[in-house]
XYZ file of C-alpha atoms in Angstrom:
606
model
C 18.102 22.439 -14.420
C 14.860 23.803 -15.064
C 13.436 27.152 -13.193
C 10.174 27.709 -11.523
C 7.728 29.847 -11.742
C 5.672 30.069 -8.414
C 2.487 31.321 -6.522
C 2.077 30.492 -2.592
C -1.048 29.791 -0.889
C -4.133 30.912 -3.470
C -6.851 30.722 -1.189
C -9.920 29.511 -3.737
C -13.470 28.057 -3.023
C -14.733 25.096 -4.114
C -17.274 22.792 -4.249
C -15.235 19.687 -3.502
C -17.581 16.043 -3.099
C -19.640 16.931 0.657
C -18.510 18.152 4.088
C -18.434 16.799 6.929
C -21.931 17.763 7.351
C -22.873 15.710 4.009
C -23.549 18.801 2.340
C -22.524 20.150 -0.810
C -21.229 23.314 -0.422
C -17.897 25.442 -0.860
C -14.994 24.880 0.728
C -11.767 26.848 1.554
C -9.015 25.639 -0.409
C -5.340 26.710 -0.356
C -2.929 25.931 -3.913
C 0.892 25.581 -4.084
C 2.321 26.029 -7.213
C 5.655 25.420 -8.640
C 5.790 25.228 -13.089
C 8.829 24.003 -14.168
C 10.415 25.332 -16.874
C 13.140 27.615 -18.496
C 13.508 31.956 -17.831
C 16.357 32.284 -19.593
C 15.047 33.641 -22.699
C 12.612 36.124 -20.133
C 16.034 36.837 -18.599
C 17.548 38.275 -21.220
C 14.528 39.456 -22.653
C 13.019 41.551 -19.902
C 9.711 39.884 -21.271
C 7.383 37.878 -19.776
C 5.730 36.682 -22.826
C 8.707 34.513 -22.993
C 7.936 33.091 -19.486
C 5.258 31.405 -17.869
C 2.814 34.406 -16.542
C 1.762 33.751 -12.709
C -1.365 35.912 -13.319
C -2.746 33.864 -16.041
C -1.926 31.273 -14.123
C -3.215 32.167 -10.771
C -5.955 33.007 -12.826
C -6.608 29.799 -14.768
C -6.612 27.856 -11.215
C -8.745 29.474 -10.140
C -11.105 29.446 -12.721
C -11.359 25.924 -12.475
C -11.901 25.855 -8.629
C -15.149 28.191 -8.939
C -16.155 26.342 -12.063
C -18.812 23.758 -11.746
C -15.818 20.611 -11.988
C -17.965 17.685 -10.225
C -14.726 16.452 -8.616
C -14.742 15.115 -4.957
C -11.911 14.863 -4.481
C -8.336 16.233 -3.490
C -6.521 13.800 -5.672
C -8.357 14.699 -8.906
C -8.926 18.994 -7.707
C -5.116 18.444 -7.055
C -4.727 16.893 -11.031
C -7.538 19.333 -12.578
C -5.395 22.312 -11.244
C -1.977 20.588 -12.304
C -3.757 20.684 -16.330
C -4.825 24.055 -15.693
C -1.033 25.447 -15.165
C 0.000 23.260 -17.613
C -2.706 24.601 -20.464
C -1.244 28.354 -20.238
C 1.742 28.204 -22.239
C 3.710 24.945 -24.017
C 6.850 26.366 -21.829
C 5.161 24.836 -18.298
C 7.148 21.969 -19.170
C 5.913 20.589 -15.775
C 4.116 21.335 -12.249
C 4.144 20.540 -8.104
C 0.553 20.981 -6.930
C 0.030 20.956 -2.845
C -3.627 21.459 -2.555
C -4.278 22.262 1.466
C -7.741 21.664 2.627
C -7.840 23.815 6.721
C -11.030 22.717 7.761
C -10.877 18.853 6.634
C -10.300 17.557 10.391
C -11.657 19.046 13.481
C -8.118 18.260 15.101
C -5.522 18.794 12.312
C -4.389 22.602 11.081
C -5.085 20.556 7.858
C -5.237 17.738 5.006
C -3.794 17.875 1.521
C -2.543 16.344 -1.587
C 0.925 16.688 -3.371
C 1.327 15.890 -6.700
C 3.821 15.896 -9.644
C 2.533 16.371 -13.580
C 5.243 16.755 -16.340
C 3.270 17.936 -19.330
C 2.866 14.748 -21.551
C 1.138 13.414 -18.446
C -1.102 15.597 -17.764
C -1.375 16.747 -21.583
C -0.351 13.595 -23.288
C 1.836 15.468 -25.001
C 5.032 17.656 -24.896
C 3.412 20.228 -26.923
C 3.897 21.945 -30.159
C 7.230 20.440 -30.563
C 5.499 17.173 -30.375
C 7.505 14.539 -28.145
C 10.133 13.623 -30.950
C 11.195 16.680 -31.007
C 14.763 17.654 -32.681
C 15.720 20.279 -30.648
C 18.408 19.220 -28.389
C 17.427 22.321 -25.646
C 14.214 22.005 -25.196
C 15.129 17.866 -24.984
C 17.164 18.695 -22.273
C 14.518 20.681 -20.620
C 11.758 18.817 -20.173
C 14.525 15.599 -19.043
C 15.040 18.335 -15.977
C 12.164 19.203 -15.047
C 10.395 15.483 -15.107
C 13.931 14.712 -13.033
C 12.796 18.107 -10.367
C 9.674 15.328 -9.256
C 11.959 13.391 -7.288
C 10.883 11.103 -5.629
C 7.185 12.448 -6.741
C 7.716 11.250 -10.051
C 6.272 7.823 -8.662
C 3.584 7.995 -6.623
C 1.139 10.586 -5.477
C 0.762 11.795 -1.114
C -1.711 12.848 1.209
C -0.729 15.207 4.070
C -2.581 15.374 7.388
C -0.450 18.162 9.125
C -0.272 18.770 13.251
C -2.727 16.406 14.601
C -3.013 17.426 17.943
C -4.133 14.578 19.955
C -4.254 13.425 24.191
C -1.995 9.893 25.457
C 0.001 8.846 28.132
C 3.415 9.163 27.126
C 6.852 8.682 28.487
C 8.664 7.337 31.200
C 8.900 9.886 33.725
C 6.313 8.709 36.362
C 4.514 12.229 36.389
C 4.303 11.255 32.561
C 2.406 7.496 33.751
C 0.004 9.478 35.551
C -1.659 12.257 32.762
C -2.060 12.598 29.868
C -0.242 14.868 27.791
C -0.999 16.455 23.464
C 1.412 14.708 20.712
C 0.862 16.499 17.238
C 1.382 13.880 14.898
C 2.612 14.813 11.004
C 0.612 11.431 8.027
C 2.073 11.258 4.576
C 0.018 8.941 3.097
C 2.679 7.559 -0.019
C 0.108 6.047 -3.044
C 0.874 5.063 -6.180
C 0.693 8.092 -8.633
C -2.823 8.699 -10.288
C -2.859 7.556 -14.478
C -4.108 10.642 -16.964
C -5.240 7.425 -18.795
C -8.128 6.278 -15.402
C -11.548 7.399 -16.118
C -12.691 7.708 -12.970
C -9.829 8.796 -10.181
C -8.711 6.840 -7.078
C -9.634 8.263 -4.215
C -7.961 7.962 -0.719
C -10.010 8.331 2.356
C -7.772 10.140 4.757
C -10.231 10.379 7.227
C -11.113 6.462 7.649
C -6.328 6.629 8.391
C -7.027 9.339 11.031
C -9.966 7.854 12.976
C -8.414 4.879 13.137
C -5.127 6.994 14.421
C -6.851 8.406 16.899
C -8.649 5.660 18.582
C -5.266 3.955 19.097
C -3.397 6.632 20.178
C -5.762 7.529 22.458
C -5.918 4.325 24.177
C -2.373 3.623 24.346
C 0.077 4.322 26.827
C 3.852 4.122 24.592
C 6.963 4.902 27.202
C 8.399 6.185 24.038
C 8.038 8.375 21.441
C 9.801 5.686 18.742
C 6.743 3.378 20.184
C 4.628 5.426 19.108
C 5.596 6.049 15.931
C 5.760 2.431 15.103
C 1.865 1.703 16.764
C 0.886 4.616 14.715
C 2.561 3.235 10.720
C 1.267 0.406 12.181
C -2.458 0.924 11.977
C -2.447 3.097 9.094
C -1.232 -0.081 7.391
C -2.480 -2.969 8.459
C -6.308 -1.757 9.663
C -6.957 0.862 7.095
C -4.543 -1.072 4.268
C -2.111 2.416 4.019
C 1.054 0.951 1.102
C 3.501 3.474 2.801
C 3.159 5.511 5.150
C 5.330 8.508 7.111
C 4.421 8.656 10.974
C 6.107 12.236 12.116
C 5.457 12.133 16.150
C 6.277 15.249 17.752
C 6.349 15.961 21.897
C 6.336 19.683 23.056
C 6.328 18.925 26.784
C 9.440 16.989 25.918
C 12.121 19.399 26.496
C 12.367 22.497 28.115
C 14.677 25.068 25.950
C 13.454 23.289 22.521
C 10.021 23.199 20.693
C 9.487 19.710 21.055
C 11.449 16.424 20.555
C 10.426 13.658 17.705
C 10.736 10.942 15.876
C 9.992 10.459 11.873
C 9.453 6.885 10.930
C 8.629 5.669 7.600
C 6.667 2.149 7.427
C 5.249 -0.119 3.750
C 3.135 -3.056 4.088
C 6.670 -5.227 3.856
C 7.428 -3.829 7.461
C 4.215 -5.727 8.579
C 4.192 -8.549 6.470
C 4.593 -11.032 9.656
C 3.246 -12.330 12.803
C 6.376 -11.333 14.641
C 6.575 -7.421 12.683
C 3.040 -7.173 13.521
C 3.098 -7.894 17.260
C -0.608 -10.321 16.644
C -0.926 -13.827 15.774
C -1.952 -14.895 12.751
C -4.976 -17.763 12.527
C -3.793 -20.431 10.184
C -5.832 -20.734 6.804
C -8.994 -22.669 6.737
C -11.394 -24.079 4.292
C -14.110 -24.191 6.386
C -17.272 -21.457 5.092
C -18.345 -19.627 8.162
C -22.024 -19.018 7.998
C -24.555 -16.142 8.837
C -24.897 -16.837 12.161
C -26.013 -14.868 14.782
C -23.050 -14.873 15.937
C -21.928 -12.081 13.609
C -18.915 -11.705 11.228
C -17.037 -14.240 11.196
C -13.361 -14.256 10.471
C -11.251 -16.984 8.835
C -7.376 -15.232 7.655
C -5.498 -16.922 5.144
C -0.902 -16.661 5.616
C 0.146 -13.971 6.160
C 2.362 -14.501 2.448
C -0.287 -15.686 0.952
C -3.821 -13.795 1.976
C -1.677 -10.918 1.356
C -0.961 -11.753 -2.774
C -4.666 -12.503 -3.437
C -7.177 -10.037 -4.138
C -10.609 -9.430 -1.900
C -13.893 -9.823 -3.733
C -16.569 -8.478 -1.562
C -19.815 -10.954 -2.508
C -23.112 -10.069 -1.873
C -25.807 -13.586 -1.693
C -28.989 -12.536 -1.606
C -32.018 -15.328 -2.040
C -36.489 -15.718 -1.839
C -37.034 -19.055 -2.732
C -37.308 -22.286 -1.074
C -34.869 -23.070 1.842
C -33.294 -19.686 1.832
C -30.937 -21.150 5.023
C -29.810 -23.512 2.891
C -29.912 -21.710 0.127
C -27.051 -19.095 1.092
C -25.498 -22.341 3.116
C -24.661 -24.381 0.253
C -23.464 -21.161 -1.484
C -20.932 -19.941 1.090
C -19.787 -23.555 0.460
C -19.629 -23.515 -3.088
C -18.061 -20.409 -2.959
C -15.125 -21.593 -0.380
C -14.634 -24.735 -2.123
C -15.541 -24.460 -6.221
C -13.386 -22.043 -7.145
C -10.446 -22.132 -8.143
C -7.494 -21.072 -5.720
C -10.172 -18.473 -3.295
C -11.494 -18.769 -0.023
C -14.493 -17.405 2.035
C -12.456 -14.864 4.355
C -15.552 -13.267 6.721
C -18.437 -13.321 6.285
C -21.712 -10.628 7.423
C -24.558 -10.958 10.040
C -28.261 -12.250 8.127
C -30.659 -9.693 6.920
C -33.506 -10.427 6.261
C -35.204 -8.064 3.559
C -37.992 -6.256 1.671
C -37.815 -7.082 -1.886
C -37.435 -3.804 -4.136
C -38.403 -3.380 -8.102
C -39.832 -5.709 -8.505
C -42.261 -5.757 -4.843
C -44.815 -8.814 -5.840
C -42.366 -11.754 -4.134
C -41.398 -12.952 -1.129
C -38.927 -11.659 1.575
C -35.520 -12.155 1.236
C -32.263 -13.244 2.903
C -29.518 -11.400 2.360
C -25.889 -11.361 3.481
C -22.343 -10.736 2.035
C -18.757 -11.937 2.457
C -15.240 -11.123 1.486
C -13.666 -13.840 -0.602
C -9.462 -13.544 -1.246
C -9.034 -15.360 -4.740
C -6.598 -15.374 -7.461
C -9.319 -14.490 -10.081
C -9.525 -11.833 -12.052
C -12.986 -10.350 -11.608
C -14.520 -11.502 -15.353
C -13.572 -14.630 -14.789
C -15.090 -13.884 -10.942
C -18.121 -13.616 -12.241
C -18.109 -16.802 -14.166
C -17.266 -18.529 -11.457
C -20.601 -16.923 -9.813
C -23.186 -17.859 -12.180
C -21.799 -21.391 -12.695
C -22.778 -22.385 -9.242
C -26.659 -20.135 -10.048
C -27.384 -22.047 -12.503
C -26.216 -25.166 -11.053
C -28.517 -24.063 -7.773
C -31.381 -23.694 -9.899
C -31.409 -19.870 -10.539
C -34.061 -19.276 -13.685
C -32.064 -16.725 -15.301
C -35.084 -16.624 -17.843
C -37.442 -15.218 -14.851
C -38.628 -11.700 -14.347
C -35.734 -9.586 -13.673
C -34.814 -8.476 -10.770
C -37.624 -11.123 -9.870
C -37.742 -13.902 -7.521
C -34.407 -16.713 -6.910
C -32.775 -19.304 -5.664
C -29.834 -17.488 -5.052
C -27.956 -14.107 -6.136
C -24.293 -13.714 -6.185
C -23.111 -10.272 -6.947
C -19.767 -8.629 -6.886
C -19.765 -5.518 -5.103
C -15.575 -4.257 -5.291
C -12.357 -6.592 -6.077
C -9.683 -4.546 -4.313
C -9.912 -0.924 -5.316
C -10.753 -1.641 -8.918
C -13.544 0.138 -11.226
C -14.653 -1.713 -14.052
C -17.159 -0.805 -16.788
C -17.948 -3.236 -19.356
C -20.758 -4.531 -20.962
C -21.464 -8.194 -18.712
C -19.892 -6.370 -15.122
C -19.641 -2.934 -13.288
C -17.252 -2.574 -10.464
C -18.247 -0.845 -7.772
C -21.540 -2.487 -8.389
C -24.165 0.010 -10.431
C -26.516 0.222 -8.158
C -24.977 -0.212 -4.898
C -25.264 3.076 -2.983
C -29.176 2.310 -3.285
C -29.240 -0.733 -2.077
C -29.972 -1.161 1.672
C -30.159 -4.800 1.337
C -26.453 -4.848 0.419
C -24.521 -2.135 2.200
C -25.942 -3.232 5.510
C -24.557 -6.570 5.252
C -21.223 -5.101 3.177
C -20.883 -2.945 6.362
C -20.869 -5.193 8.820
C -17.503 -6.627 6.928
C -16.735 -2.774 6.087
C -17.808 0.410 6.120
C -14.492 1.842 4.846
C -14.268 0.490 1.729
C -13.970 3.565 -1.282
C -16.542 3.537 -3.335
C -14.062 5.662 -6.287
C -16.941 6.116 -8.202
C -18.618 8.424 -6.163
C -16.223 9.327 -3.747
C -17.484 7.468 -0.653
C -16.726 5.081 1.605
C -19.218 2.242 2.646
C -19.895 3.268 5.508
C -20.811 7.050 4.296
C -22.876 5.319 1.440
C -24.935 3.522 4.090
C -25.872 6.357 6.387
C -27.098 8.702 3.225
C -29.784 6.264 2.977
C -30.564 6.278 6.379
C -30.678 10.155 7.056
C -30.909 11.773 2.962
C -32.932 8.954 0.976
C -36.975 7.540 1.226
C -35.374 4.475 0.182
C -37.625 2.416 3.583
C -35.435 0.983 6.287
C -37.073 -2.290 6.142
C -33.552 -4.692 6.261
C -34.043 -6.976 9.820
C -31.183 -8.342 11.228
C -32.272 -12.482 12.630
C -30.705 -15.407 14.305
C -31.327 -18.816 11.935
C -32.762 -21.224 13.990
C -32.866 -24.585 12.876
C -35.800 -26.038 11.932
C -37.779 -28.388 14.240
C -40.197 -31.235 13.907
C -40.619 -32.670 17.628
C -44.972 -31.348 17.510
C -44.800 -29.314 15.384
C -44.412 -28.478 11.809
C -40.941 -26.888 10.649
C -41.159 -23.787 9.079
C -41.902 -23.495 4.679
C -38.453 -23.240 3.539
C -36.522 -25.275 6.840
C -35.421 -22.847 8.867
C -37.431 -21.211 11.505
C -36.049 -17.569 11.852
C -36.524 -15.235 14.652
C -35.852 -11.477 14.335
C -33.669 -10.328 17.772
C -33.961 -6.595 16.126
C -35.341 -4.902 20.092
C -37.058 -2.432 16.985
C -38.875 -5.676 15.646
C -40.159 -6.986 18.942
C -43.656 -5.777 20.261
C -43.365 -7.992 23.540
C -39.896 -8.073 26.166
C -37.574 -11.496 24.803
C -36.456 -13.192 28.192
C -33.687 -15.803 27.919
C -33.876 -18.328 31.116
C -30.624 -19.344 32.327
C -29.636 -22.493 32.716
C -25.965 -22.621 34.337
C -25.245 -26.586 34.630
C -22.511 -25.719 36.844
C -21.732 -27.006 40.993
C -20.016 -23.508 41.724
C -22.817 -20.637 39.729
C -22.701 -17.419 41.473
C -26.334 -18.099 41.946
C -27.500 -21.081 41.655
C -24.748 -23.608 42.146
C -25.471 -27.239 41.894
C -28.461 -27.023 41.781
C -29.188 -28.072 38.188
C -25.557 -29.755 38.043
C -27.579 -33.117 36.431
C -29.255 -33.719 33.340
C -32.496 -34.660 34.799
C -32.213 -31.245 37.150
C -31.465 -29.494 34.348
C -33.761 -30.147 32.173
C -36.587 -29.931 34.521
C -36.054 -25.955 35.252
C -35.464 -25.444 31.422
C -38.970 -26.610 31.237
C -40.463 -25.142 34.133
C -38.440 -21.050 32.487
C -40.347 -22.059 29.437
C -43.659 -22.049 31.198
C -42.653 -19.026 33.646
C -42.483 -17.535 29.442
C -38.567 -17.376 28.885
C -38.695 -17.073 24.603
C -34.677 -18.990 24.948
C -32.790 -21.381 27.225
C -28.890 -20.094 27.806
C -27.438 -23.249 28.758
C -23.862 -23.168 30.737
C -21.433 -24.915 31.812
C -18.673 -23.125 32.051
C -18.728 -20.578 35.884
C -17.416 -17.721 35.144
C -18.387 -16.008 38.819
C -14.963 -14.288 40.677
C -12.278 -16.983 41.400
C -14.013 -20.136 38.776
C -11.694 -22.670 37.866
C -10.746 -23.411 34.451
C -12.869 -26.806 34.004
C -11.453 -27.912 30.354
C -13.766 -28.677 27.056
C -14.363 -31.957 27.877
C -15.994 -31.223 30.982
C -18.282 -27.796 29.991
C -19.043 -30.744 27.158
C -20.215 -33.686 29.770
C -21.762 -31.242 31.712
C -24.321 -29.198 28.628
C -24.249 -31.585 25.788
C -26.604 -33.946 27.473
C -28.803 -31.563 28.969
C -29.582 -29.997 24.579
C -30.311 -33.287 23.541
C -33.015 -34.427 26.499
C -34.218 -31.259 25.503
C -35.008 -32.236 21.928
C -36.583 -34.983 22.863
C -38.624 -34.128 25.283
C -40.423 -31.833 22.279
C -38.705 -27.983 22.939
C -39.011 -26.247 19.852
C -37.616 -23.149 21.875
C -34.395 -21.151 20.722
C -31.241 -22.937 22.486
C -28.418 -20.895 23.023
C -24.982 -22.517 24.212
C -22.816 -20.214 26.462
C -19.515 -20.384 26.144
C -16.613 -18.830 24.612
C -14.487 -22.523 23.650
C -15.948 -23.305 20.375
C -14.613 -26.967 20.664
C -18.087 -26.859 23.166
C -20.075 -24.449 21.309
C -19.426 -27.061 17.644
C -20.844 -29.918 20.548
C -23.574 -27.860 21.521
C -24.547 -26.935 17.986
C -24.399 -31.135 16.856
C -26.429 -31.585 19.775
C -29.306 -29.285 18.724
C -28.374 -25.926 20.257
C -28.793 -22.673 17.801
C -27.298 -19.748 18.529
C -23.790 -19.225 20.047
C -23.333 -17.372 22.889
C -19.695 -16.253 23.670
């Protein structure tokens, strides 16, 4: 077995990406290293030259840490420490590195990363003797050093130590009334990074900690076992961690012991199905969601199918012709025309000022998540085909007007750099019109080139850049042709963001029910309801909100058929009377919403 040369808790200061306040400042780090070698010769001769000089190794690591290395993550930094140690002498055969960041999290002792690298993995070869050296002793020493990696031979680990949270936990009466502190150790298991990776992978432990903290502090489990399982489920299902070890300590559990604790290790396979997750999975749908006022839409695939497919995040933009129609047609094509693919989620809809080439109309922008079996370049080819079939002119000025623009922003966690395609998108970090919609779907996507999440990039544009804040969330409203000309692009877009309004907008509430709290029975016939709606508009209402289900305390649920009978005729008659105002339907039933939209409603108020 290989011997080890060790130094523990070497304190250095290093600029490692941005700190918690988005500043590039030196941060304290503690480094522990175990260099695997053979000290047999040094043990016989008492000569340090026959071993790995730990003093030189410390100086090399300190010099690297305090250099202008430009690294963004603990993982990349640990790999640099490994190379510095292995570069001291060819006698260094492998190295274990544990880098801790004491000031990483407010409520945890530290966050850190553990890695193990052989000389061949980190530097590309075993050294002067070559990979195929015939010395049996040397070969045995190398084999022993590689075997010493244990589980770290196949993975890297991100560690969060002693995360202190308050929650209701326990079966005793007093434990059900008072929160108590639990301490969590989280170990995220990730596939070992390759030395050939041009761009290091970043695992955002803060996203996991935030999700776990929110979950733990809201729950009230009776057993530590259930709490530990819930923590693992949150990390895997919500944060896409492939494997995690969770240790939950309950310091107040035993009078004569420091704590009681439960430690578990779970992977994605443990929460693969609806039964394991405790959440019902919607059936797969081939109907695309539309970027509408109700917000981001979700259409999950089957538990097995979705897990096997790639996640491609696509940005959509248009500023020519029927802009809203262009986006809908593009979504329909993405959902129906791409082989073995479907649209899983869509963002809100935004109107944005043109960027780069500014002498052109405003854009409508959105984003969607596509589940696909297509590889990145094949997906790019399909997107270009859709653009061409929808009439995009590729000969026009770059960044000029276009019928439709489809960009791949992210594809799983892949980093691609080729003549035709760059993933993550090369200009995403400076484009508010792409980051805004993307954050509606997932704020925690990690940009591996920049070491920041999509949410952090969007926040940086807001607080640390000169990029104008010129995107406005809008509601798509169908153009009406009853007495007035339709909008030029076939749709009426009314911005509902408060910051864009010069005047207050009023919504007129129209209860078509016999039992509502304030006016039940007053407008329970279509004629009465229509006349009341017209009065509301005359009184200054901007939107008419039609509801057919009372939500007063104790109100009976009337069912979708009765709700449709109450609201659809009213909406139809309002449109027949030439009402141009937006109409919303107040319902939580999908069938009612669909029928109301078909009758002429614009907004689902759910």
